[in-house]
Short mmCIF file of C-alpha atoms in Angstrom, two decimals:
data_model
loop_
_atom_site.label_atom_id
_atom_site.label_comp_id
_atom_site.label_asym_id
_atom_site.label_seq_id
_atom_site.Cartn_x
_atom_site.Cartn_y
_atom_site.Cartn_z
CA MET R 238 0.08 0.14 -0.08
CA ASN R 239 1.08 3.65 -0.61
CA PHE R 240 0.85 6.09 2.30
CA GLN R 241 -1.37 9.06 1.92
CA GLN R 242 -1.17 12.17 4.16
CA CYS R 243 -3.52 11.80 7.16
CA LYS R 244 -6.02 14.62 7.46
CA LEU R 245 -6.71 16.81 10.50
CA LEU R 246 -10.38 16.96 11.60
CA CYS R 247 -12.31 19.38 13.78
CA LEU R 248 -15.93 18.68 14.11
CA LEU R 249 -17.65 21.91 15.48
CA GLY R 250 -15.19 21.73 18.42
CA LEU R 251 -16.43 18.48 19.62
CA PHE R 252 -13.19 16.50 19.11
CA VAL R 253 -9.47 17.22 19.55
CA ALA R 254 -8.31 15.58 16.51
CA LEU R 255 -4.83 13.80 16.89
CA SER R 256 -4.12 12.88 13.29
CA GLY R 257 -0.66 13.60 12.26
CA CYS R 258 1.66 13.19 9.09
CA GLY R 259 4.32 10.81 7.71
CA GLY R 260 4.72 7.07 7.36
CA GLY R 261 3.78 4.34 9.64
CA GLY R 262 6.13 5.35 12.46
CA GLY R 263 4.73 7.19 15.49
CA GLY R 264 7.79 8.86 17.18
CA GLY R 265 8.05 11.95 14.89
CA GLY R 266 4.45 12.81 14.39
CA GLY R 267 0.99 13.05 16.01
CA GLY R 268 -0.55 9.99 14.38
CA SER R 269 -0.46 7.98 11.05
CA ALA R 270 -2.41 5.64 9.09
CA ASP R 271 -1.60 3.02 6.52
CA VAL R 272 -4.12 4.20 3.84
CA ALA R 273 -4.64 2.71 0.32
CA SER R 274 -3.95 4.76 -2.87
CA PRO R 275 -6.40 6.90 -3.99
CA SER R 276 -9.47 5.57 -5.96
CA THR R 277 -13.15 5.54 -5.84
CA ASN R 278 -15.66 2.82 -4.66
CA THR R 279 -19.33 3.19 -3.99
CA GLY R 280 -21.25 0.37 -1.92
CA THR R 281 -20.72 -1.61 1.14
CA ALA R 282 -17.07 -1.78 2.28
CA THR R 283 -15.61 -3.51 5.40
CA PHE R 284 -12.63 -1.91 7.02
CA GLY R 285 -10.29 -3.85 9.32
CA GLY R 286 -6.78 -3.45 10.96
CA ILE R 287 -4.83 -2.66 14.01
CA VAL R 288 -5.03 0.70 15.95
CA THR R 289 -1.75 1.30 18.21
CA TYR R 290 -0.10 4.11 19.96
CA THR R 291 3.57 4.94 20.54
CA ASP R 292 4.65 4.06 24.30
CA TYR R 293 7.95 4.24 26.31
CA PRO R 294 9.02 2.34 29.52
CA VAL R 295 9.70 4.42 32.44
CA THR R 296 12.79 3.83 34.88
CA GLY R 297 14.66 5.63 37.51
CA SER R 298 16.24 7.70 34.83
CA GLY R 299 12.74 8.95 33.68
CA ILE R 300 10.93 8.19 30.43
CA ASP R 301 13.31 5.92 28.41
CA TYR R 302 12.62 7.51 24.70
CA ASP R 303 15.23 5.06 23.24
CA SER R 304 12.93 2.24 23.89
CA GLU R 305 9.99 3.03 21.80
CA GLN R 306 7.25 0.49 21.73
CA SER R 307 3.97 0.26 19.68
CA LYS R 308 1.17 -0.92 21.74
CA PRO R 309 -2.31 -1.71 20.94
CA ILE R 310 -5.21 0.64 21.57
CA ARG R 311 -7.50 -1.80 23.50
CA GLY R 312 -11.21 -1.48 23.99
CA ALA R 313 -11.41 2.02 22.47
CA ILE R 314 -14.55 3.23 20.42
CA ILE R 315 -13.86 3.27 16.67
CA GLN R 316 -16.46 4.68 14.23
CA LEU R 317 -16.85 4.41 10.47
CA LEU R 318 -18.09 7.88 9.07
CA SER R 319 -19.23 8.87 5.56
CA ALA R 320 -17.79 11.75 3.82
CA SER R 321 -20.52 13.96 5.33
CA GLY R 322 -19.86 12.98 8.83
CA ALA R 323 -22.62 10.49 9.42
CA VAL R 324 -21.95 7.51 11.49
CA LEU R 325 -22.18 4.39 9.71
CA ALA R 326 -20.84 1.87 12.20
CA SER R 327 -19.25 1.75 15.63
CA ALA R 328 -17.34 -0.89 17.38
CA ASN R 329 -14.69 -1.44 20.21
CA THR R 330 -11.18 -2.32 19.27
CA GLY R 331 -10.11 -5.68 20.35
CA SER R 332 -7.36 -6.84 23.04
CA ASP R 333 -4.85 -6.74 20.24
CA GLY R 334 -6.02 -3.30 18.88
CA SER R 335 -7.88 -4.91 16.01
CA TYR R 336 -11.32 -3.63 14.69
CA SER R 337 -13.70 -4.38 11.88
CA LEU R 338 -16.42 -2.00 10.60
CA SER R 339 -18.47 -2.22 7.54
CA GLY R 340 -20.73 0.43 5.99
CA ASN R 341 -22.26 1.82 2.71
CA VAL R 342 -19.56 4.32 1.72
CA ASP R 343 -19.63 6.65 -1.38
CA GLY R 344 -15.94 6.93 -2.60
CA THR R 345 -14.42 8.13 0.87
CA ALA R 346 -14.73 7.18 4.21
CA ARG R 347 -13.44 8.32 7.52
CA LEU R 348 -12.22 6.32 10.61
CA LEU R 349 -12.45 7.92 14.02
CA VAL R 350 -10.89 6.40 17.04
CA ARG R 351 -12.32 7.87 20.16
CA ALA R 352 -10.63 8.19 23.43
CA GLU R 353 -13.30 6.34 25.30
CA LEU R 354 -14.04 2.98 26.76
CA GLY R 355 -17.43 1.26 27.15
CA LEU R 356 -19.91 0.08 24.63
CA PRO R 357 -20.46 2.63 21.92
CA SER R 358 -23.94 3.10 23.28
CA SER R 359 -22.75 3.49 26.90
CA VAL R 360 -19.27 4.96 27.28
CA ASN R 361 -17.84 4.79 30.86
CA THR R 362 -14.49 6.54 30.28
CA ARG R 363 -13.56 9.32 28.30
CA VAL R 364 -10.22 11.57 27.81
CA VAL R 365 -10.60 15.17 27.13
CA ASP R 366 -8.73 18.25 26.98
CA ASN R 367 -9.67 20.43 30.05
CA THR R 368 -7.84 23.34 28.40
CA SER R 369 -9.95 23.04 25.22
CA ASN R 370 -13.62 23.00 26.47
CA ASN R 371 -13.48 19.55 27.33
CA ALA R 372 -13.04 18.30 23.91
CA LEU R 373 -12.89 14.59 23.29
CA TYR R 374 -9.45 13.36 21.83
CA THR R 375 -9.79 11.25 18.69
CA LEU R 376 -7.47 9.66 16.01
CA VAL R 377 -8.69 10.38 12.60
CA ALA R 378 -7.80 8.78 9.15
CA ASP R 379 -9.46 9.68 5.87
CA VAL R 380 -9.55 7.09 3.51
CA ASP R 381 -10.15 7.07 -0.35
CA VAL R 382 -11.99 3.61 -0.83
CA ASP R 383 -10.79 1.52 -3.55
CA SER R 384 -12.28 -1.87 -2.70
CA ASN R 385 -14.82 -3.56 -0.84
CA THR R 386 -12.42 -4.78 1.72
CA MET R 387 -9.95 -2.23 3.20
CA THR R 388 -6.98 -2.79 5.67
CA GLN R 389 -6.42 0.47 7.77
CA ASN R 390 -3.70 0.39 10.20
CA ILE R 391 -3.78 3.74 12.64
CA ASN R 392 -0.86 4.67 15.05
CA ALA R 393 -1.13 7.60 17.66
CA GLY R 394 2.57 8.91 17.79
CA SER R 395 4.19 10.37 20.64
CA GLY R 396 5.35 13.60 18.93
CA TRP R 397 8.89 12.94 20.43
CA GLY R 398 11.64 14.51 18.13
CA GLY R 399 14.64 12.98 19.65
CA SER R 400 15.51 15.55 22.28
CA SER R 401 12.19 17.29 22.83
CA TYR R 402 8.51 17.01 21.81
CA THR R 403 8.24 18.45 18.36
CA GLY R 404 4.97 16.95 17.12
CA VAL R 405 1.47 16.43 18.20
CA ARG R 406 1.44 14.12 21.43
CA SER R 407 -1.34 11.94 19.97
CA ALA R 408 -0.20 8.92 22.08
CA GLY R 409 -0.84 10.66 25.44
CA PRO R 410 -4.60 10.19 25.71
CA PHE R 411 -4.31 6.60 24.60
CA SER R 412 -1.62 5.77 26.83
CA ILE R 413 -3.83 6.88 29.80
CA LEU R 414 -6.82 5.18 28.42
CA ASP R 415 -4.99 1.84 28.17
CA VAL R 416 -4.09 2.09 31.90
CA ILE R 417 -7.73 2.31 32.69
CA TYR R 418 -8.72 -0.61 30.18
CA GLN R 419 -6.15 -2.66 32.35
CA ALA R 420 -7.91 -1.74 35.57
CA GLN R 421 -11.25 -2.50 34.11
CA GLN R 422 -9.98 -5.88 33.02
CA LEU R 423 -8.89 -6.83 36.31
CA MET R 424 -12.18 -5.90 37.99
CA LEU R 425 -14.04 -7.95 35.35
CA SER R 426 -11.92 -10.82 35.88
CA VAL R 427 -13.20 -11.36 39.36
CA ASP R 428 -16.66 -9.69 38.98
CA SER R 429 -17.99 -9.98 35.51
CA SER R 430 -21.21 -7.89 36.25
CA VAL R 431 -19.24 -4.67 37.53
CA ASP R 432 -20.46 -1.47 36.35
CA PHE R 433 -18.34 1.54 35.85
CA PRO R 434 -19.74 4.94 36.42
CA LEU R 435 -18.67 7.55 33.92
CA LEU R 436 -15.06 8.83 34.39
CA THR R 437 -13.82 11.83 32.73
CA VAL R 438 -9.99 12.18 32.44
CA ASN R 439 -8.68 15.47 31.93
CA TRP R 440 -5.27 15.61 30.26
CA SER R 441 -3.71 18.52 28.46
CA THR R 442 -0.12 19.36 27.27
CA LEU R 443 -0.76 22.53 29.44
CA ASN R 444 -1.65 20.74 32.55
CA SER R 445 1.19 21.78 35.03
CA SER R 446 2.07 21.85 38.71
CA ALA R 447 0.70 25.44 38.91
CA ASN R 448 -2.25 25.76 41.24
CA GLY R 449 -4.96 28.19 39.69
CA ASN R 450 -7.53 27.79 36.83
CA ILE R 451 -7.92 24.22 35.67
CA SER R 452 -9.44 25.23 32.45
CA GLU R 453 -6.06 26.68 31.70
CA GLY R 454 -4.11 23.80 32.96
CA ASP R 455 -3.15 25.04 36.33
CA ILE R 456 -4.05 21.57 38.19
CA GLY R 457 -1.24 21.48 40.82
CA THR R 458 -0.67 17.56 40.56
CA SER R 459 -2.50 14.50 39.03
CA PHE R 460 -5.43 13.98 41.19
CA TYR R 461 -8.96 12.41 41.43
CA LEU R 462 -12.18 14.42 42.43
CA ASN R 463 -15.76 13.45 41.61
CA ASN R 464 -15.47 11.16 38.88
CA ASN R 465 -12.87 13.07 37.22
CA LEU R 466 -9.02 12.42 37.01
CA TYR R 467 -6.75 15.19 36.24
CA ILE R 468 -3.47 14.28 34.71
CA LEU R 469 -0.42 16.27 34.49
CA GLY R 470 0.90 16.90 30.87
CA ASN R 471 3.67 19.83 31.04
CA ALA R 472 6.73 18.55 29.38
CA ASN R 473 10.12 19.41 30.92
CA SER R 474 8.51 19.66 34.46
CA ASP R 475 6.20 16.93 35.29
CA THR R 476 3.98 15.11 32.74
CA ASP R 477 2.20 11.73 33.62
CA GLU R 478 0.84 10.34 30.44
CA TYR R 479 3.36 7.51 30.42
CA ASP R 480 3.63 7.09 34.28
CA LYS R 481 1.18 4.27 34.40
CA ALA R 482 1.56 3.88 38.05
CA VAL R 483 0.43 7.39 38.67
CA ILE R 484 -2.56 7.00 36.41
CA ALA R 485 -3.70 3.57 38.06
CA HIS R 486 -3.20 5.06 41.55
CA GLU R 487 -5.53 7.92 40.66
CA TRP R 488 -8.06 5.50 39.16
CA ALA R 489 -8.01 3.56 42.33
CA HIS R 490 -9.37 6.58 44.14
CA TYR R 491 -12.17 6.51 41.55
CA PHE R 492 -12.65 2.94 42.34
CA GLU R 493 -12.80 3.82 46.07
CA ASP R 494 -15.37 6.41 45.60
CA ASN R 495 -17.77 4.49 43.28
CA LEU R 496 -17.12 0.67 44.08
CA SER R 497 -15.98 0.65 47.72
CA ARG R 498 -15.94 3.85 50.09
CA LEU R 499 -13.83 6.78 50.18
CA ASP R 500 -13.50 8.15 53.74
CA SER R 501 -10.20 10.04 53.27
CA VAL R 502 -9.93 13.73 53.78
CA GLY R 503 -7.35 14.20 51.40
CA GLY R 504 -4.46 16.58 51.73
CA ASN R 505 -0.72 16.40 51.45
CA HIS R 506 0.94 13.12 52.47
CA GLY R 507 4.25 11.16 52.08
CA GLN R 508 6.44 8.39 53.40
CA GLY R 509 7.05 8.87 57.16
CA ASP R 510 3.87 11.07 57.85
CA ILE R 511 1.80 9.90 60.65
CA LEU R 512 -1.57 10.09 59.07
CA HIS R 513 -5.31 10.22 59.59
CA PRO R 514 -6.02 6.41 59.48
CA SER R 515 -8.43 6.87 56.47
CA VAL R 516 -5.83 8.97 54.53
CA ALA R 517 -3.27 6.35 55.32
CA TRP R 518 -5.63 3.81 54.03
CA SER R 519 -6.59 5.48 50.99
CA GLU R 520 -3.04 6.35 49.85
CA GLY R 521 -1.51 3.10 50.51
CA PHE R 522 -4.60 1.16 49.03
CA ALA R 523 -4.20 3.31 45.70
CA THR R 524 -0.54 2.66 45.43
CA ALA R 525 -1.09 -1.14 46.07
CA LEU R 526 -3.92 -1.45 43.69
CA ALA R 527 -1.86 0.45 40.95
CA SER R 528 0.70 -2.37 41.45
CA ILE R 529 -1.83 -5.00 41.25
CA ILE R 530 -3.36 -3.50 38.20
CA LEU R 531 -0.01 -3.35 36.33
CA ASP R 532 1.09 -6.51 37.90
CA ASN R 533 4.29 -4.59 38.82
CA PRO R 534 5.77 -3.90 42.47
CA LEU R 535 7.65 -0.76 41.16
CA TYR R 536 5.59 2.46 41.38
CA ILE R 537 7.50 5.03 39.07
CA ASP R 538 6.84 8.66 38.68
CA THR R 539 8.91 10.67 36.15
CA PHE R 540 9.60 14.35 36.01
CA GLY R 541 12.24 16.96 35.28
CA LEU R 542 13.86 18.44 32.14
CA GLY R 543 13.43 16.00 29.33
CA GLN R 544 11.46 13.66 31.68
CA ASN R 545 14.92 12.55 32.82
CA ILE R 546 14.26 11.57 36.56
CA GLY R 547 12.22 8.83 37.90
CA ASP R 548 11.16 8.38 41.46
CA ILE R 549 10.75 4.58 42.26
CA THR R 550 8.90 3.10 45.23
CA ASN R 551 8.94 -0.73 45.57
CA VAL R 552 5.90 -1.83 47.23
CA GLU R 553 7.32 -5.30 47.69
CA GLN R 554 9.98 -3.98 49.89
CA ASP R 555 9.78 -2.70 53.45
CA SER R 556 10.06 1.12 53.14
CA ASP R 557 10.95 1.81 56.89
CA SER R 558 12.99 0.16 59.41
CA ASP R 559 10.91 -1.98 61.92
CA SER R 560 12.49 0.32 64.60
CA ALA R 561 12.21 3.71 62.81
CA THR R 562 10.16 6.13 64.77
CA PHE R 563 8.63 9.49 64.17
CA SER R 564 10.86 12.35 65.01
CA GLY R 565 8.23 14.42 66.75
CA GLY R 566 5.08 14.06 68.83
CA ALA R 567 4.99 10.79 70.94
CA ASN R 568 7.61 9.18 68.87
CA PRO R 569 5.37 6.33 67.62
CA LEU R 570 7.10 3.82 65.08
CA LEU R 571 6.63 4.66 61.34
CA ASP R 572 5.15 1.48 60.67
CA GLY R 573 1.36 1.41 61.70
CA TYR R 574 -2.09 1.69 60.77
CA TYR R 575 -1.45 5.46 60.10
CA SER R 576 1.38 4.81 57.49
CA GLU R 577 0.45 4.58 53.81
CA THR R 578 3.67 2.78 53.23
CA SER R 579 2.54 -0.07 55.69
CA VAL R 580 -0.73 -0.09 53.90
CA MET R 581 0.54 -0.35 50.38
CA GLU R 582 3.16 -3.10 51.52
CA LEU R 583 0.48 -5.18 53.44
CA LEU R 584 -1.98 -5.17 50.45
CA TYR R 585 0.42 -6.04 47.94
CA ASP R 586 1.81 -8.68 50.20
CA LEU R 587 -1.58 -10.22 50.58
CA PHE R 588 -2.01 -10.21 46.70
CA ASP R 589 1.18 -11.36 45.26
CA GLY R 590 3.29 -14.57 44.85
CA GLY R 591 6.03 -15.61 42.77
CA SER R 592 9.76 -15.92 43.13
CA ILE R 593 10.41 -12.42 44.54
CA ASP R 594 7.74 -12.47 46.98
CA ASP R 595 8.99 -11.98 50.33
CA ASP R 596 6.02 -13.56 52.44
CA SER R 597 3.91 -16.88 52.52
CA VAL R 598 0.57 -15.28 51.87
CA VAL R 599 -0.77 -15.35 48.44
CA LEU R 600 -4.57 -14.39 48.19
CA GLY R 601 -4.78 -13.29 44.70
CA PHE R 602 -7.22 -10.18 43.91
CA ALA R 603 -10.51 -11.90 44.33
CA PRO R 604 -10.94 -12.00 48.04
CA ILE R 605 -9.33 -8.61 48.29
CA TYR R 606 -12.10 -7.25 45.72
CA SER R 607 -14.80 -9.03 47.75
CA VAL R 608 -14.01 -7.18 50.84
CA LEU R 609 -13.38 -3.85 49.25
CA THR R 610 -16.78 -3.99 47.45
CA ASN R 611 -18.84 -5.59 50.11
CA GLU R 612 -17.82 -5.24 54.06
CA LEU R 613 -15.67 -1.97 53.55
CA ARG R 614 -18.37 -0.46 51.61
CA THR R 615 -20.78 -0.84 54.70
CA THR R 616 -18.90 -0.89 57.70
CA LYS R 617 -19.83 1.48 60.41
CA SER R 618 -16.07 2.06 61.23
CA PHE R 619 -14.06 4.65 59.41
CA ILE R 620 -12.14 2.84 56.84
CA SER R 621 -8.67 1.96 57.75
CA LEU R 622 -6.42 -1.05 58.07
CA PHE R 623 -8.51 -2.48 60.92
CA PRO R 624 -11.77 -3.04 59.39
CA PHE R 625 -9.93 -4.56 56.28
CA LEU R 626 -7.84 -6.86 58.63
CA HIS R 627 -11.14 -7.99 60.20
CA PHE R 628 -12.81 -8.77 57.12
CA ILE R 629 -10.10 -10.21 55.03
CA LYS R 630 -9.48 -12.81 57.79
CA LEU R 631 -13.22 -13.81 57.52
CA GLU R 632 -12.91 -13.90 53.74
CA SER R 633 -9.76 -16.20 54.04
CA PRO R 634 -9.88 -18.03 57.39
CA ALA R 635 -7.44 -20.58 56.33
CA ASN R 636 -5.01 -17.72 56.07
CA SER R 637 -5.84 -15.96 59.14
CA ALA R 638 -2.63 -16.93 61.16
CA LEU R 639 -0.43 -15.96 58.24
CA ILE R 640 -2.25 -12.60 57.87
CA ASP R 641 -1.85 -11.93 61.48
CA THR R 642 1.92 -12.45 61.36
CA LEU R 643 2.08 -10.34 58.08
CA PHE R 644 0.30 -7.45 59.82
CA SER R 645 2.00 -7.77 63.13
CA ASP R 646 5.38 -7.17 61.45
CA GLU R 647 3.98 -3.95 60.47
CA ASN R 648 2.87 -2.79 63.98
CA ILE R 649 -0.65 -3.42 63.38
CA ASP R 650 -2.82 -4.70 66.29
CA VAL R 651 -4.48 -8.14 65.53
CA VAL R 652 -5.73 -9.02 69.11
CA ASN R 653 -9.14 -7.40 68.86
CA ALA R 654 -11.19 -9.27 66.25
CA ASN R 655 -13.54 -6.49 65.05
CA GLU R 656 -13.37 -3.62 62.54
CA PHE R 657 -12.83 -0.91 65.61
CA ASP R 658 -9.46 -2.40 66.55
CA ASP R 659 -7.13 -0.37 68.47
CA PRO R 660 -3.34 0.02 68.35
CA THR R 661 -1.19 -1.57 70.76
CA ASP R 662 1.29 1.31 70.52
CA ALA R 663 1.46 2.64 74.27
CA ALA R 664 2.32 6.08 72.80
CA LEU R 665 -0.97 6.57 71.15
CA PRO R 666 -4.53 6.66 72.50
CA PRO R 667 -7.00 4.09 71.08
CA ILE R 668 -8.70 5.15 67.96
CA TYR R 669 -12.22 5.41 69.06
CA THR R 670 -13.57 6.77 72.27
CA GLU R 671 -16.89 5.31 73.38
CA VAL R 672 -19.81 7.67 73.97
CA ALA R 673 -22.71 6.18 76.08
CA ALA R 674 -26.32 7.00 75.23
CA GLU R 675 -27.44 10.20 77.37
CA ALA R 676 -23.96 10.97 78.35
CA THR R 677 -21.60 13.78 77.64
CA VAL R 678 -17.82 12.81 77.66
CA THR R 679 -14.75 15.14 78.05
CA LEU R 680 -11.96 12.41 78.37
CA ASP R 681 -10.82 9.83 75.96
CA SER R 682 -10.45 6.10 76.37
CA ASN R 683 -7.15 6.79 78.19
CA SER R 684 -8.69 9.27 80.74
CA ALA R 685 -6.93 12.11 78.99
CA LEU R 686 -8.60 15.39 78.17
CA LEU R 687 -10.46 15.35 74.76
CA GLN R 688 -8.66 17.48 72.32
CA THR R 689 -7.23 17.58 68.70
CA SER R 690 -3.46 17.54 68.39
CA ASN R 691 -0.66 19.07 66.04
CA ALA R 692 1.67 16.31 67.31
CA TYR R 693 2.03 15.05 63.59
CA GLY R 694 1.01 17.94 61.63
CA SER R 695 -0.93 21.27 62.15
CA ALA R 696 -4.50 22.12 61.23
CA SER R 697 -5.12 25.87 59.85
CA SER R 698 -8.16 28.12 59.70
CA PHE R 699 -9.31 26.61 56.41
CA ASN R 700 -8.34 22.89 56.95
CA GLU R 701 -8.66 20.46 59.99
CA GLY R 702 -5.46 18.61 58.82
CA ASN R 703 -5.10 15.12 57.69
CA LYS R 704 -2.50 13.71 60.35
CA LEU R 705 -3.26 11.39 63.08
CA LEU R 706 -5.12 13.22 66.11
CA ASN R 707 -5.98 16.22 63.97
CA GLN R 708 -9.40 14.54 64.19
CA ARG R 709 -10.53 12.45 67.10
CA PHE R 710 -12.85 9.42 66.37
CA PHE R 711 -15.94 8.46 68.51
CA LYS R 712 -18.22 5.33 68.57
CA ALA R 713 -21.73 5.58 70.14
CA THR R 714 -24.41 2.70 70.38
CA ALA R 715 -28.13 3.39 70.56
CA ALA R 716 -29.79 2.21 73.89
CA GLY R 717 -33.11 2.03 71.98
CA ALA R 718 -34.62 2.94 68.71
CA ALA R 719 -34.90 6.80 68.82
CA CYS R 720 -33.61 9.91 67.34
CA TYR R 721 -30.16 11.00 68.98
CA THR R 722 -28.34 14.24 68.83
CA ILE R 723 -24.59 14.20 68.46
CA THR R 724 -23.17 17.14 69.69
CA ALA R 725 -19.23 18.38 69.76
CA ARG R 726 -18.92 21.71 71.84
CA PRO R 727 -15.57 23.56 72.28
CA VAL R 728 -14.46 24.09 75.83
CA ALA R 729 -12.24 26.29 77.90
CA PRO R 730 -9.33 27.09 77.49
CA THR R 731 -10.29 26.91 73.67
CA ALA R 732 -13.86 27.77 73.88
CA GLY R 733 -13.69 29.75 70.61
CA ALA R 734 -12.45 27.05 68.75
CA ASP R 735 -14.18 26.25 65.38
CA LEU R 736 -15.22 22.56 65.40
CA SER R 737 -16.51 20.15 62.72
CA LEU R 738 -18.43 16.87 62.71
CA THR R 739 -17.48 14.30 60.07
CA PHE R 740 -19.34 10.92 59.63
CA VAL R 741 -18.35 7.67 57.59
CA ASP R 742 -20.15 8.87 54.56
CA ASN R 743 -17.77 11.86 54.41
CA SER R 744 -20.58 14.05 55.23
CA LYS R 745 -19.57 17.10 57.16
CA VAL R 746 -21.29 19.35 59.80
CA ASP R 747 -19.56 22.79 60.21
CA ILE R 748 -21.21 26.13 60.45
CA PHE R 749 -18.05 27.86 60.22
CA VAL R 750 -18.16 29.93 63.29
CA GLY R 751 -15.99 29.61 66.35
CA GLY R 752 -17.26 29.00 69.91
CA ILE R 753 -20.58 27.41 68.53
CA ALA R 754 -21.43 23.56 69.09
CA GLU R 755 -21.74 21.47 66.16
CA SER R 756 -24.53 18.86 66.12
CA ARG R 757 -26.38 16.47 64.00
CA ASP R 758 -29.63 14.48 64.64
CA VAL R 759 -29.56 10.85 63.52
CA ASN R 760 -32.38 8.07 63.70
CA LEU R 761 -31.08 5.02 65.00
CA THR R 762 -32.59 1.55 65.83
CA ALA R 763 -31.54 -0.30 69.08
CA GLY R 764 -28.12 -1.51 69.16
CA GLU R 765 -27.24 0.44 65.98
CA ILE R 766 -23.75 2.00 65.95
CA VAL R 767 -22.89 5.44 64.65
CA THR R 768 -19.16 6.66 64.39
CA PHE R 769 -18.00 10.24 63.62
CA SER R 770 -14.88 12.23 64.17
CA VAL R 771 -14.28 15.69 65.58
CA GLY R 772 -11.75 18.01 64.00
CA ALA R 773 -11.03 21.85 64.43
CA PHE R 774 -9.72 24.75 62.29
CA SER R 775 -7.02 25.35 64.95
CA ASP R 776 -4.51 23.22 66.86
CA ASN R 777 -5.01 21.47 70.29
CA ALA R 778 -8.60 22.29 70.48
CA ARG R 779 -10.49 21.08 73.57
CA PHE R 780 -14.15 19.90 73.26
CA SER R 781 -16.90 17.72 74.85
CA VAL R 782 -19.16 15.23 72.92
CA SER R 783 -22.57 14.23 73.89
CA PHE R 784 -24.89 11.60 72.62
CA VAL R 785 -28.76 12.15 73.74
CA SER R 786 -31.97 10.88 72.57
CA GLY R 787 -35.07 12.94 72.01
CA CYS R 788 -34.49 15.29 69.23
#
């Protein structure tokens, strides 16, 4: 076949077309297609071929542009259009990037590869340009039809010119899409009926680490929020379209939010931080799930000039010495339920096996998925390692002793067999303080005054903080069926503090006024448990908590 120049398509601003020029290679242009020599054919024609994108491995030295690979675009929606733009046929590319489309064409046709997953009639994932009115990314090939059977191979090139990006970065959206395809396939392998709510992935070459207007690319970092992923794309600083672990990590937060439960309050976090238990769980879980999705214990994030730096975390290895302690506060061990590295190492250790595995537990993904999507979704406790530990042992009773050993090695209390487990670390108070019906408490379970603490990180006037003890946790049990009022009230010497109440569904009560009680009415049945946390928009705020019926 001869090569014909690919054409650029912009359909009323609805698509970002990523067609490029030049041959079958993808490295130097935006995209390319193997196209038949010009001719004219009228009638039904069948089109088939392979759709690919240019990919690069990532290492500790950044993106390895010298090791270019051609990868199939899997599961994407591809359409056959008439010369006038009418959709003649739609399908999904196969696991090898193959497709087949038939339609009644009149001399010319157009193939449109959409950066979308799901059925053509029911899209569940789409990659858009948040700096171009959320236009959908597409690959386009215009074809002069010369027979009733046409072979059209289409490639999304990287735009890499040898030392910098010089062409259209067509591969970026499809590299991102392929990670999500892998994530979906993992879920489908253990649950064929899983339904994925619509996810919008926002990627642009303008997306940078600046904070500001998202529509201008100032996204700050790659992150998840409300069924949207925002992915960095600013070359020579930080661009994540080839950082598959980063994309899978953020998709894991989407999974939490939609298929499990997301109790995290978010915020800055890192290795060595003593975190809010739900933040530690969420971030450690997301990193572990990324490695499970990619079947690779190496979590690599590239950045820098020419994308020449790679930060590597090996989730198979112990990140912190067993005796390492936090340098401030009450000096707890770095390993624990409040450590995202402990969470990621434990979850991956439960999953994996093979010659490099450093433990004797190999559960695979199915029991982990079952706990994530069932018990963790409905537990009355805040999501942390403790409810997961409780339920994974119920899911895999034959491995209970081995699981206990694994968790004990990470400084996790395995004695109490319930999802409200408390730490054994004497330096820390129990996670939950019990509040009896019709009672007001001012002391925690260790008989210390109730107060928030900045021992491991500070709160601020606009953020309660996300470190351990920035928020204190409470558990109350209804004595009988009734409406109960839960109240948190600031007390001296911080009677002017602005408090907040947060519940396990991540709903919050906060009237944003200092010195005022925060309260919520809840209808409970006899014996029903309710859990909540109390935080403050200042450090070391003292308060009382009451749980009284009759609202």
